[in-house]
Amino acid sequence: MAIRINGTEVAAPEDARVSLLDLLRERLGLTGTKVGCNQGACGACTVLVDGARVLSCLTLAVQADGRSVTTIEGLGSAEAPHPLQAAFIEHDGFQCGYCTPGQICAAEAMLREIAAGVPSYVTANLTAPAELSREEVRERMSGNLCRCGAHNGIIEAILQVAQERAP
Ligand code: FES
Ligand code: FES
């Protein structure tokens, strides 16, 4: 078995104790994924596994065996930025940028969750698609901390991309 990382097959580490975060950063040099708390509290290490957001610091690399992992490097580039990356720039959704890869991976997964009809704690009507309000986005992004306090810009950027994707 192997892990598909940004479209490339990578052998799963033999040491079952290696976290997905350490595999990405220390062994593969994919340093776009950041280390924050390293204990599941900040969201800086968020990546996508089969399209869903996971905290890579709390995920063993072997848990991703046979699955597809997407990091910020696989979402966009300087030449071809992901729409969320462009929107974060437009709305000043960052200052130091350390939390930004995790924010963008989480936002991409979060928009897919909303599109799939997954409710959140603040969704009032569980029988209808969630309304994309600031409150919804804040709640759904609450696992991603920004110590620079760029949350207002982050929310605006996500709302813009959500509107662009609206049918
Ligand atoms: Fe993984 Fe903080 S580094 S949640
Ligand atoms: Fe600095 Fe979020 S931009 S921590």
Short mmCIF file of C-alpha atoms in Angstrom, two decimals, residues 30-123:
data_model
loop_
_atom_site.label_atom_id
_atom_site.label_comp_id
_atom_site.label_asym_id
_atom_site.label_seq_id
_atom_site.Cartn_x
_atom_site.Cartn_y
_atom_site.Cartn_z
CA LEU A 30 6.22 19.60 2.45
CA THR A 31 6.62 22.41 4.96
CA GLY A 32 3.50 24.26 3.85
CA THR A 33 1.70 22.25 6.52
CA LYS A 34 2.57 23.96 9.80
CA VAL A 35 3.29 22.73 13.31
CA GLY A 36 1.48 24.72 15.96
CA CYS A 37 0.46 23.09 19.20
CA ASN A 38 1.17 19.52 18.03
CA GLN A 39 -1.72 18.36 20.20
CA GLY A 40 -4.91 19.03 18.25
CA ALA A 41 -5.78 22.47 19.57
CA CYS A 42 -4.85 25.01 16.87
CA GLY A 43 -5.60 23.66 13.38
CA ALA A 44 -2.28 24.82 11.88
CA CYS A 45 -1.56 21.28 10.68
CA THR A 46 -4.89 20.75 8.87
CA VAL A 47 -4.71 18.78 5.61
CA LEU A 48 -7.29 16.94 3.51
CA VAL A 49 -7.55 13.14 3.55
CA ASP A 50 -9.92 11.87 0.87
CA GLY A 51 -11.31 15.42 0.77
CA ALA A 52 -12.08 15.67 4.49
CA ARG A 53 -10.14 17.85 6.92
CA VAL A 54 -7.93 16.14 9.47
CA LEU A 55 -5.41 17.35 12.01
CA SER A 56 -2.21 15.81 10.73
CA CYS A 57 -0.52 16.10 14.16
CA LEU A 58 -3.11 13.69 15.58
CA THR A 59 -3.12 11.36 12.57
CA LEU A 60 -0.66 8.53 12.17
CA ALA A 61 0.81 8.39 8.68
CA VAL A 62 -0.17 4.72 8.43
CA GLN A 63 -3.81 5.74 8.89
CA ALA A 64 -3.54 7.43 5.50
CA ASP A 65 -2.31 4.25 3.83
CA GLY A 66 -4.31 3.67 0.66
CA ARG A 67 -5.87 7.12 0.88
CA SER A 68 -5.36 10.45 -0.85
CA VAL A 69 -3.78 13.34 1.07
CA THR A 70 -3.88 16.94 -0.16
CA THR A 71 -1.73 19.61 1.45
CA ILE A 72 -1.61 23.32 0.71
CA GLU A 73 1.05 22.57 -1.93
CA GLY A 74 -1.52 20.40 -3.71
CA LEU A 75 -4.30 22.97 -3.57
CA GLY A 76 -2.59 25.86 -5.30
CA SER A 77 0.69 27.53 -6.19
CA ALA A 78 2.05 31.02 -6.59
CA GLU A 79 1.44 30.73 -10.34
CA ALA A 80 -2.00 29.17 -10.05
CA PRO A 81 -3.45 30.06 -6.64
CA HIS A 82 -6.52 28.28 -5.31
CA PRO A 83 -9.55 30.62 -5.21
CA LEU A 84 -9.33 30.65 -1.40
CA GLN A 85 -5.69 31.72 -1.57
CA ALA A 86 -6.59 34.57 -3.91
CA ALA A 87 -9.49 35.58 -1.67
CA PHE A 88 -7.32 35.52 1.47
CA ILE A 89 -4.93 37.94 -0.25
CA GLU A 90 -7.79 40.17 -1.40
CA HIS A 91 -9.39 40.31 2.07
CA ASP A 92 -6.22 40.49 4.21
CA GLY A 93 -7.00 37.07 5.66
CA PHE A 94 -3.55 36.77 7.20
CA GLN A 95 -0.73 38.68 8.79
CA CYS A 96 2.24 36.42 9.60
CA GLY A 97 0.72 33.65 7.46
CA TYR A 98 1.60 30.80 9.81
CA CYS A 99 -1.97 29.61 10.30
CA THR A 100 -2.94 30.24 6.67
CA PRO A 101 -2.28 26.82 5.07
CA GLY A 102 -4.36 25.15 7.76
CA GLN A 103 -7.07 27.78 7.44
CA ILE A 104 -7.30 27.28 3.69
CA CYS A 105 -7.32 23.47 3.85
CA ALA A 106 -9.99 23.64 6.57
CA ALA A 107 -12.03 26.17 4.59
CA GLU A 108 -11.95 24.03 1.45
CA ALA A 109 -13.20 21.00 3.39
CA MET A 110 -15.73 23.11 5.27
CA LEU A 111 -17.27 24.42 2.04
CA ARG A 112 -17.59 20.82 0.84
CA GLU A 113 -19.27 19.90 4.15
CA ILE A 114 -21.82 22.68 3.70
CA ALA A 115 -22.43 21.65 0.08
CA ALA A 116 -23.04 18.09 1.31
CA GLY A 117 -25.62 19.34 3.82
CA VAL A 118 -23.59 18.63 6.96
CA PRO A 119 -25.02 20.75 9.81
CA SER A 120 -22.99 22.55 12.48
CA TYR A 121 -23.71 23.40 16.10
CA VAL A 122 -25.31 26.71 15.03
CA THR A 123 -27.39 25.40 12.12
#
